[in-house]
Short mmCIF file of C-alpha atoms in Angstrom, two decimals:
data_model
loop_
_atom_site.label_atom_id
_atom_site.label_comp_id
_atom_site.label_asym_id
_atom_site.label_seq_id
_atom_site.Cartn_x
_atom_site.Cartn_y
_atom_site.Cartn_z
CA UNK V 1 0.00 0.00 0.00
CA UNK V 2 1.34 3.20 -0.94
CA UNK V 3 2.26 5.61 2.18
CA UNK V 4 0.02 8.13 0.82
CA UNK V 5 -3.57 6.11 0.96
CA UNK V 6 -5.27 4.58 3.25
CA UNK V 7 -7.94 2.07 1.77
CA UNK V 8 -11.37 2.24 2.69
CA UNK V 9 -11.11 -0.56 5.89
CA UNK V 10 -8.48 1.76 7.38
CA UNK V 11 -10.57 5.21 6.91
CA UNK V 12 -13.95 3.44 7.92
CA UNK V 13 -12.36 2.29 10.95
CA UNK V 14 -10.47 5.36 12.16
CA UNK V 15 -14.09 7.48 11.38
CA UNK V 16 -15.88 4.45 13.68
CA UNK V 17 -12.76 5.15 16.40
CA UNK V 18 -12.85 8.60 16.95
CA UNK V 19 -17.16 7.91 17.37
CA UNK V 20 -16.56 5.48 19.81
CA UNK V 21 -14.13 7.94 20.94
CA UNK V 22 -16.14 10.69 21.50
CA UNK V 23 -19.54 8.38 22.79
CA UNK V 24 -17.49 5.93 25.20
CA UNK V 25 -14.19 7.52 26.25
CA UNK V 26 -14.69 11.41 26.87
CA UNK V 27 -17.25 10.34 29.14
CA UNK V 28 -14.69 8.77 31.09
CA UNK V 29 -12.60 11.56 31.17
CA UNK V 30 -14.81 13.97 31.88
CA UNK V 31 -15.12 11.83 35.72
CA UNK V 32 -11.27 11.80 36.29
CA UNK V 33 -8.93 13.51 38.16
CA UNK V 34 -6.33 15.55 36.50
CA UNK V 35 -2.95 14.39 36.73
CA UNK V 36 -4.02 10.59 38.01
CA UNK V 37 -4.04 7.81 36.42
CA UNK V 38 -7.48 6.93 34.94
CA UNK V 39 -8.04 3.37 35.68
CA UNK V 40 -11.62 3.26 34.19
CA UNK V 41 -10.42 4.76 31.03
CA UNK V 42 -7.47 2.39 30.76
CA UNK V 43 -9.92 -0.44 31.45
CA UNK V 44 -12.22 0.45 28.60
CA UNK V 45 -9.70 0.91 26.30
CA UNK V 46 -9.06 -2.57 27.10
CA UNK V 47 -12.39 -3.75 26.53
CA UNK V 48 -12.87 -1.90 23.32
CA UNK V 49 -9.90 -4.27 22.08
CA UNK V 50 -7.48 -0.93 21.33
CA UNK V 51 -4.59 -2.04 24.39
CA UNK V 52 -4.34 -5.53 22.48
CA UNK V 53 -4.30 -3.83 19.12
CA UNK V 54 -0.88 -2.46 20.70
CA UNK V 55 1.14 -5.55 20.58
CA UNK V 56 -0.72 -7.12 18.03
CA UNK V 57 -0.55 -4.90 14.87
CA UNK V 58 2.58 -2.42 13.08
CA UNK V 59 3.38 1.03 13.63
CA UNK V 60 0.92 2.25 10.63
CA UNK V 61 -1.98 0.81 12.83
CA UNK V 62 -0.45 2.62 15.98
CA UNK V 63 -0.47 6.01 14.33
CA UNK V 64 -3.90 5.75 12.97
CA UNK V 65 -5.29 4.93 16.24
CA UNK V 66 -3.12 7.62 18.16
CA UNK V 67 -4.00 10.17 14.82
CA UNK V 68 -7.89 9.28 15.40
CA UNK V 69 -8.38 9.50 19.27
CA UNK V 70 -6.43 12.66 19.59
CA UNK V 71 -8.74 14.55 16.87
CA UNK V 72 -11.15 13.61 20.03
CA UNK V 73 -10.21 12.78 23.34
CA UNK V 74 -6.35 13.51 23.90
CA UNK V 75 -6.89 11.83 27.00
CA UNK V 76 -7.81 8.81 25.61
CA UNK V 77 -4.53 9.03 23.03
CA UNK V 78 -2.13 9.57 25.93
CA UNK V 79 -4.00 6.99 28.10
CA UNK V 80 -2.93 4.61 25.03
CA UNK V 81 0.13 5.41 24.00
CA UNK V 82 2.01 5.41 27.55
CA UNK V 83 0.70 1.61 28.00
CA UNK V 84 2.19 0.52 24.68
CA UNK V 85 5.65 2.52 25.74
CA UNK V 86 5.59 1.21 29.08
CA UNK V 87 5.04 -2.57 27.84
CA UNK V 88 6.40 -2.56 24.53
CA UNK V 89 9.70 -3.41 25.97
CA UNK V 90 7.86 -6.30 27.91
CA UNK V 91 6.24 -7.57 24.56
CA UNK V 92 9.81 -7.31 22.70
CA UNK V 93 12.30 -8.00 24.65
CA UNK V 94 10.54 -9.90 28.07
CA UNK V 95 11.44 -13.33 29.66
CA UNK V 96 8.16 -16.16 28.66
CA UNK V 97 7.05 -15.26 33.04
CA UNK V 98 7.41 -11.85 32.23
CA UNK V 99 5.12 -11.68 29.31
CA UNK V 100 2.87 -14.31 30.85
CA UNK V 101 2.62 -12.54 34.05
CA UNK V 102 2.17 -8.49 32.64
CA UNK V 103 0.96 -8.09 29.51
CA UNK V 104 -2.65 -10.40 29.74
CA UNK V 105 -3.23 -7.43 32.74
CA UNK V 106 -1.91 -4.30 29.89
CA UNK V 107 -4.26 -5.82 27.58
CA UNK V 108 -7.07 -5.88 29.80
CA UNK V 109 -6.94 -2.83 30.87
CA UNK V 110 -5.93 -4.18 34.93
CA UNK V 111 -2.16 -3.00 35.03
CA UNK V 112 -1.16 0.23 33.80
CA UNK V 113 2.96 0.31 32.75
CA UNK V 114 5.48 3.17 32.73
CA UNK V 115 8.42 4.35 30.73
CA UNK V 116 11.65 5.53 33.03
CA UNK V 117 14.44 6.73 30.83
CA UNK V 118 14.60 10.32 32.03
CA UNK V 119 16.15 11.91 35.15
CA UNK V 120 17.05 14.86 36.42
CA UNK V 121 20.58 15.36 34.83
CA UNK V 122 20.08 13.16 31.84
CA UNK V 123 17.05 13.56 29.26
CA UNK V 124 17.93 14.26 25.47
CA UNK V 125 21.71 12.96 26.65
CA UNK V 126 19.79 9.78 27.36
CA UNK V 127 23.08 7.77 27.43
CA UNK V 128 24.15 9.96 30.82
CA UNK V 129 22.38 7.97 32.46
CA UNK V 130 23.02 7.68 36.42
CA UNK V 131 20.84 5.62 37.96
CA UNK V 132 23.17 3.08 38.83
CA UNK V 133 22.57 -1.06 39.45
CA UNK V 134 24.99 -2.06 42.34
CA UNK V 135 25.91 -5.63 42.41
CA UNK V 136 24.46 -7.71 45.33
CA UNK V 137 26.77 -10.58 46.05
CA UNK V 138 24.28 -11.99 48.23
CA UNK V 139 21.33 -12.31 45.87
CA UNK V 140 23.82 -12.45 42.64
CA UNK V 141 21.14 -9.17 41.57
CA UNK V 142 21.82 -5.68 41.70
CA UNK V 143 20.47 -3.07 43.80
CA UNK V 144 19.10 0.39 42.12
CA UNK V 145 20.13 3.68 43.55
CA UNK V 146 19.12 6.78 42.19
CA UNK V 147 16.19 9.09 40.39
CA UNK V 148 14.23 9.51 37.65
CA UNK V 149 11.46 12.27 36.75
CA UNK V 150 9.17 13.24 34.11
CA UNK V 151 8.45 9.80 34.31
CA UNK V 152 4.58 8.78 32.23
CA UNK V 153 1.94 7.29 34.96
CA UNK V 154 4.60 7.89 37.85
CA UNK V 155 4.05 7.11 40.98
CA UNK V 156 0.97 5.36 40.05
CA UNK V 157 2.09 2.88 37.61
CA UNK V 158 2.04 -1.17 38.56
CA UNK V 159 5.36 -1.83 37.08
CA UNK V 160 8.11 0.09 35.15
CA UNK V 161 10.28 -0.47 32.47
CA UNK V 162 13.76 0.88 34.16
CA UNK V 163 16.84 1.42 32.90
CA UNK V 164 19.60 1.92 35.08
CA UNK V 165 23.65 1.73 34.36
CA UNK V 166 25.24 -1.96 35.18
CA UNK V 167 28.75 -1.29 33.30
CA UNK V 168 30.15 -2.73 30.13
CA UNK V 169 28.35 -5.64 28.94
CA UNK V 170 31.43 -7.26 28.12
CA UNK V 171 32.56 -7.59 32.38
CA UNK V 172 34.69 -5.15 33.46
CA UNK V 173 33.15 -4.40 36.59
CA UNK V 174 29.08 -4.87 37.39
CA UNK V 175 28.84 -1.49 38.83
CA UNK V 176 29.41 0.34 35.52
CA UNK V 177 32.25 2.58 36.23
CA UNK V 178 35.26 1.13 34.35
CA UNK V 179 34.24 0.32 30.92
CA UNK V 180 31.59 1.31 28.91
CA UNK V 181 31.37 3.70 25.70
CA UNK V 182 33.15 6.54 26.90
CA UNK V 183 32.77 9.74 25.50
CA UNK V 184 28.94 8.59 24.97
CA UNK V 185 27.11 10.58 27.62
CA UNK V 186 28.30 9.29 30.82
CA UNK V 187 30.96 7.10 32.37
CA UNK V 188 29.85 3.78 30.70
CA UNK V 189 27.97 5.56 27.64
CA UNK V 190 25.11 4.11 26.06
CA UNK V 191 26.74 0.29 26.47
CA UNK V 192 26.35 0.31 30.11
CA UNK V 193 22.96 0.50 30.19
CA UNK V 194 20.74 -2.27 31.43
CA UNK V 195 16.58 -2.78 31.04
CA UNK V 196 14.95 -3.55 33.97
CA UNK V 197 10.94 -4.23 34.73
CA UNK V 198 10.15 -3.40 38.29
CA UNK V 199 7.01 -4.16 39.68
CA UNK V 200 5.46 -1.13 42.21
CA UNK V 201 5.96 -2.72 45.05
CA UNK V 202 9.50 -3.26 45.44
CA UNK V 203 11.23 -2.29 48.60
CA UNK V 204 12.66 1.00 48.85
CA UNK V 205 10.65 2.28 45.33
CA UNK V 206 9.15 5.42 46.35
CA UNK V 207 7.79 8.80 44.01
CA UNK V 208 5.47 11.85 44.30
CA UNK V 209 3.51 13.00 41.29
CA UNK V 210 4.50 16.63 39.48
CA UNK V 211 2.05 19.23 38.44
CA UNK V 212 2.86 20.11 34.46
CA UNK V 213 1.63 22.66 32.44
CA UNK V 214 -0.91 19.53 30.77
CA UNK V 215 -2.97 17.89 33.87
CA UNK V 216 -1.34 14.24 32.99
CA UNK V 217 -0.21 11.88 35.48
CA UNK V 218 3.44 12.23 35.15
CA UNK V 219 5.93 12.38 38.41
CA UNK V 220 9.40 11.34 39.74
CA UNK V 221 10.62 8.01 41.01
CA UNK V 222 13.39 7.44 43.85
CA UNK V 223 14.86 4.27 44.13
CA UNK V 224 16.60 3.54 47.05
CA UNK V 225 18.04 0.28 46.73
CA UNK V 226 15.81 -1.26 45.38
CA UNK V 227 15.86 -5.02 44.17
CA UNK V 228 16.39 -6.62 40.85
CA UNK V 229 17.64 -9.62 39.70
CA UNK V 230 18.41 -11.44 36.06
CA UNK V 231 14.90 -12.33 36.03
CA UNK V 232 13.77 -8.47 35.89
CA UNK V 233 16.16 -8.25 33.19
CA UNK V 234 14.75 -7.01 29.65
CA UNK V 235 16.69 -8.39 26.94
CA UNK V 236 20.57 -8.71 27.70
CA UNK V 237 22.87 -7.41 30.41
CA UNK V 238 24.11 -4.02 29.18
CA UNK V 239 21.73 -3.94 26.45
CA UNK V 240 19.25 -1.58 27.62
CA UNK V 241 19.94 0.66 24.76
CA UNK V 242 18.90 -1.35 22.27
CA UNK V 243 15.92 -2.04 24.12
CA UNK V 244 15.03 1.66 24.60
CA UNK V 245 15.34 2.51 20.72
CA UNK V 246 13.54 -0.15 19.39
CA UNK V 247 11.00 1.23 21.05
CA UNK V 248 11.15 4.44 20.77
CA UNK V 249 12.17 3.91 16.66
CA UNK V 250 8.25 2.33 16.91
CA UNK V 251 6.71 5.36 19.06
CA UNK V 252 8.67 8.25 17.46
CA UNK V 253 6.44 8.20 14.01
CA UNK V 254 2.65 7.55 16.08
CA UNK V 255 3.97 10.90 18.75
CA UNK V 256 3.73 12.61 15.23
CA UNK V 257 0.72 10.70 14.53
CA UNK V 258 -0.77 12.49 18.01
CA UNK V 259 0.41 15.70 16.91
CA UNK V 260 -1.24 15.32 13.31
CA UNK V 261 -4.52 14.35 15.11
CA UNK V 262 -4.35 17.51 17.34
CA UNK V 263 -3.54 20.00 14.34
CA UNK V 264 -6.42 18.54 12.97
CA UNK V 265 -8.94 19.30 15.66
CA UNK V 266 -7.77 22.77 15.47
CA UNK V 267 -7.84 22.82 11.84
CA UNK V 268 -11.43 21.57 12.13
CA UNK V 269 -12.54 23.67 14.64
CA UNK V 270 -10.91 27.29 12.64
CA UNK V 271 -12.79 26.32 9.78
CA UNK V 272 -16.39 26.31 11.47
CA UNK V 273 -15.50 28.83 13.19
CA UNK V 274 -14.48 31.32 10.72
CA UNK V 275 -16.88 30.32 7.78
CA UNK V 276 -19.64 31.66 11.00
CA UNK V 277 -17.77 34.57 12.56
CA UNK V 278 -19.40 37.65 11.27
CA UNK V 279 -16.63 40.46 10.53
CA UNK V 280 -16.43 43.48 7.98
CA UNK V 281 -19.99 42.89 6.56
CA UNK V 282 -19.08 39.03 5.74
CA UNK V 283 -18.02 36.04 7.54
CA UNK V 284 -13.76 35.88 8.66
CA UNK V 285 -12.93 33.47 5.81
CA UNK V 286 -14.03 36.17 3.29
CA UNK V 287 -10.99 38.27 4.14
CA UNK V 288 -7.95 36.50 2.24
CA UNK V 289 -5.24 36.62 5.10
CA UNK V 290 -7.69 34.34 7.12
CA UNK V 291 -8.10 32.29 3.96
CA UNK V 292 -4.94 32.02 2.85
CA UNK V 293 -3.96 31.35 6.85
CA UNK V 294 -6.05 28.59 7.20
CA UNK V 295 -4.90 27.16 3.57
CA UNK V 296 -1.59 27.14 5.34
CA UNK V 297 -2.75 25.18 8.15
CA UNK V 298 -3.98 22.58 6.24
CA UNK V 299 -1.03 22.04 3.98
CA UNK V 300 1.68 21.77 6.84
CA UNK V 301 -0.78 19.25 8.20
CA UNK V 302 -1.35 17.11 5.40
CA UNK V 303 2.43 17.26 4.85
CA UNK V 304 3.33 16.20 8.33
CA UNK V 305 0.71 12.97 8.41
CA UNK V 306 2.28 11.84 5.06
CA UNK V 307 5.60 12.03 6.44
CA UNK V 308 4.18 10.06 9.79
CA UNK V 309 2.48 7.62 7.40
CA UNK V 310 5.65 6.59 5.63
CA UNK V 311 7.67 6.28 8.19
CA UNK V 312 5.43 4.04 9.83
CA UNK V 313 5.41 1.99 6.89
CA UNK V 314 9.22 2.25 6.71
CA UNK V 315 9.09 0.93 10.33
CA UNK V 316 6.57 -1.96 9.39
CA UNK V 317 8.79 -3.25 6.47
CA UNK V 318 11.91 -3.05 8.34
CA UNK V 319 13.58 -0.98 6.52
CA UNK V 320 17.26 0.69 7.35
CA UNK V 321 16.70 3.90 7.56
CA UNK V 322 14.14 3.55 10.34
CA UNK V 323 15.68 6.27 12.84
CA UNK V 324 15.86 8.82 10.29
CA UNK V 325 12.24 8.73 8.71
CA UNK V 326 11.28 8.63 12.08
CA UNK V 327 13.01 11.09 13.63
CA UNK V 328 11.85 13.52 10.54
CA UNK V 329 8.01 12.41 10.91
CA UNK V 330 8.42 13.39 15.09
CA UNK V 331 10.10 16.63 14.19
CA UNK V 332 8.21 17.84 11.24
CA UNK V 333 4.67 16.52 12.61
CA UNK V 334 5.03 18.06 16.54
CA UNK V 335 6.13 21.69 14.80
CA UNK V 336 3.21 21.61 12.58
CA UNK V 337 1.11 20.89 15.38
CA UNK V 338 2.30 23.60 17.57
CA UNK V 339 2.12 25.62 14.39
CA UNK V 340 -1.21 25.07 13.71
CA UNK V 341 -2.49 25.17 17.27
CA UNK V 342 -1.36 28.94 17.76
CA UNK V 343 -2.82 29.57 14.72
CA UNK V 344 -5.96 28.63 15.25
CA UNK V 345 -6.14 30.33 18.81
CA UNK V 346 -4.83 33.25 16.67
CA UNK V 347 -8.38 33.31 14.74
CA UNK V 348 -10.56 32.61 17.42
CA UNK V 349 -9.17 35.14 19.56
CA UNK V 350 -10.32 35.76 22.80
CA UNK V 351 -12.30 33.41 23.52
CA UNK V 352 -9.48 30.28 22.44
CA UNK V 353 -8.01 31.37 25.87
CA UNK V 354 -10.78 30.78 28.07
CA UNK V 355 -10.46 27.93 30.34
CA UNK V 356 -12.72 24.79 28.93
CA UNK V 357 -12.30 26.01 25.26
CA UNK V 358 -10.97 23.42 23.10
CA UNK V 359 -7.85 24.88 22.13
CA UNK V 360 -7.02 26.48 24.95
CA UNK V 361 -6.73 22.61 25.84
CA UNK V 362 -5.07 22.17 22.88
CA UNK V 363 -2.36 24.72 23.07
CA UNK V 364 -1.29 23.22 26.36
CA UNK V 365 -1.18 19.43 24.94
CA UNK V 366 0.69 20.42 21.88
CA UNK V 367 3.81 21.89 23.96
CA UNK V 368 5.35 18.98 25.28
CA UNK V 369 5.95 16.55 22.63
CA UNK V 370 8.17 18.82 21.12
CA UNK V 371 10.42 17.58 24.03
CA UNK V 372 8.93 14.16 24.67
CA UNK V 373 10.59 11.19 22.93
CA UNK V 374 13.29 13.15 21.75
CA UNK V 375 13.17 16.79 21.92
CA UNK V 376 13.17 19.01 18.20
CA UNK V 377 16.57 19.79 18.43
CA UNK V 378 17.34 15.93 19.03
CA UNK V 379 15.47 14.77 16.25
CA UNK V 380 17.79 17.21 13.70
CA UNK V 381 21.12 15.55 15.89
CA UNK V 382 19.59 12.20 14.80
CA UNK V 383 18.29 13.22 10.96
CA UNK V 384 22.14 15.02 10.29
CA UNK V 385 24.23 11.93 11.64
CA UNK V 386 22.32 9.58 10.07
CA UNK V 387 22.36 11.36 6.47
CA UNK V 388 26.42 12.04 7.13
CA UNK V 389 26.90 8.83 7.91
CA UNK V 390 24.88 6.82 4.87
CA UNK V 391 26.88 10.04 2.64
CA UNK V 392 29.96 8.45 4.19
CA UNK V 393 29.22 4.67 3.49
CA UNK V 394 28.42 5.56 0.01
CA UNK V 395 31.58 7.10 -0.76
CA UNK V 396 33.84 4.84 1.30
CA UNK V 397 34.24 7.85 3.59
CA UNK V 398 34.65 7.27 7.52
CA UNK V 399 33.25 10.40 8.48
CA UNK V 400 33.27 11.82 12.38
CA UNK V 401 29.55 11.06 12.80
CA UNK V 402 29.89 8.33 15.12
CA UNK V 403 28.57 4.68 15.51
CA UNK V 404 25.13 3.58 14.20
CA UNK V 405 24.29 2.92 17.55
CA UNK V 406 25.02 6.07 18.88
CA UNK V 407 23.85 8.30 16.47
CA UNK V 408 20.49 6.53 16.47
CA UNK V 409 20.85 5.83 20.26
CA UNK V 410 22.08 8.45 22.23
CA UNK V 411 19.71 11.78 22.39
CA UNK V 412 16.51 10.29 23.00
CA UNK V 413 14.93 12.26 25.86
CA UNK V 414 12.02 9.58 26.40
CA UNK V 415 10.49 10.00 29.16
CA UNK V 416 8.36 13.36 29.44
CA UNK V 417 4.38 12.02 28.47
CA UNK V 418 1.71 13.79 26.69
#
């Protein structure tokens, strides 16, 4: 299938998701509490089949569901999209127990996951890392000291997909000081980093939620020795990196996907509103700087879900380029959004900024995942190594651009939700 055309199973069912949508989920969040978890929400996306649809379809499927709830219920969206990050790691990269045990209870809706990458001192450096896994002689596990923040359904979360610094894979010491990828972001780089899934009630896991500018449940997590051993593990020892950006490399293209689906609520709602707005003895979309405005608006949008669209197909065939395409689809697609957002407030003046109004809910969802997931500046790091370096492979060049890994790896920022 082309990147550019969805056939009519795909369009049917994103017009019957954002109904259900709008009939089943707002509802839902209408009752919540801002900056909690929603537990009934995440339940009934479970029941409606959407959590399953997660693990069980590609990253084309992922950004037409993310694309279609956010038009209606960003809520909803997030609610979504933070399961799938938290337990996409399970579904890839978990033990047979640790797939049996979690993700029947993501599916249905019972256990809601988390994401910890970020922390205080370490975000779009993501390879900085310094939460640190201490070796425990006595249990032959590890013991995790340290923080993270800006963390998706912290404190509230039933387990967490943590990654914390263990050293080099290859031995030199377990606590990670001696021998990882120096020069990569921290004293054992991106290779010293380890996957861990940590149920919520492990000893000495403790975290307080944090009020952001978007009422989400997002908050900081302080681990004070807390226990893991190699049957936490996700994927290899000192492997967490390639655990992180597979997933992210999935998420990247469907965070555009949400932004598309927000710039085209706004776009939506600008051109009701000024085809009605009386002004200068005709309507607002008489005058040809609206017009031409709102043209605008609709171009940059359709642009940026074409770009998400391939690169989720890029993604599903398995195709090299994968961090580039979507790296581009993030940047271009949360820019637009943001662009398109202010816009729109732009024509609906005043009253845009009045507490309840659409955009004015809007324009504070569309700020953050400009950072989230890789922040805009990131996203150009990642875009510029990865063209030097396939310029430099085609003309036998070696370049300065780095590894692969690391210039596909290291500035992810994940961490920050919707």
């Amino acid at each position: 299938m082309p990147a550019f055309s969805l056939d009519p199973e795909q369009t049917t069912w994103c017009a019957r998701l954002r109904t259900l949508a709008a009939e089943q989920l707002r509802p839902l969040v209408d009752k919540g509490e801002p900056g909690r978890v929603n537990r009934p929400l995440v339940a009934a996306l479970g029941e409606l089949g959407l959590l399953a649809r997660l693990f069980d379809s590609g990253a084309l499927d992922l950004c037409l569901m993310r694309e279609s709830l956010a038009q209606v219920c960003t809520e909803a969206e997030t609610a979504l999209a933070l399961q799938g990050l938290g337990a996409h790691p399970v579904a890839a990269f978990g033990s047979p127990e640790q797939r049996g045990r979690w993700l029947p209870e993501v599916v249905a809706g019972r256990a809601v996951a988390a994401f910890a990458l970020s922390e205080p001192g370490a975000g779009s450096d993501a390879a900085a890392l310094a939460l640190r896994a201490v070796p425990d002689p006595a249990t032959g596990g590890w013991r995790l000291h340290g923080e993270k923040r800006w963390i998706s359904n912290a404190p509230e979360a039933d387990f967490t997909t943590v990654f914390a610094r263990t050293g080099d894979p290859e031995g030199l010491d377990g606590a990670g000081g001696a021998g990882g990828a120096r020069g990569a972001g921290g004293a054992g780089g991106a290779r010293g980093v380890s996957a861990f899934l940590v149920p919520a009630d492990r000893p000495g896991l403790t975290g307080e939620p944090l009020d952001m500018l978007a009422p989400h449940a997002i908050g900081g997590l302080a681990f004070d020795g807390v226990p893991v051993g190699p049957e936490d593990l996700l994927g290899e020892p000192g492997q967490g990196f390639r655990v992180a950006m597979n997933t992210l490399n999935l998420f990247r293209p469907s965070v555009g996907a949400f932004a598309v689906g927000m710039a085209q609520a706004a776009l939506d709602a600008t051109l009701v509103h000024t085809a009605g707005r009386p002004a200068f003895g005709g309507v607002l979309a008489d005058l040809q700087a609206v017009s031409h405005q709102v043209a605008e608006m609709a171009t940059r949008t359709e642009a940026a879900r074409l770009l998400v669209y391939a690169a989720a197909e890029a993604h599903d065939r398995g195709d090299p380029d994968v961090p580039r395409r979507a790296a581009m689809a993030k940047l271009l697609a949360t820019e637009t959004a943001q662009y398109v957002v202010d816009a729109a407030v732009q024509l609906h003046g005043a009253r845009a900024l009045q507490r309840g109004h659409l955009l004015e809910h809007l324009y504070r969802e569309v700020r953050a995942p400009r950072i989230y997931e890789g922040a805009t500046e990131v996203q150009r790091t990642i875009i510029a190594k990865e063209l030097y370096r396939n310029a430099a492979a085609r003309t036998g060049s070696t370049g300065s651009t780095g590894s692969t890994e690391m210039s596909s790896a290291r500035p992810s920022g994940a961490g920050v939700p919707a």
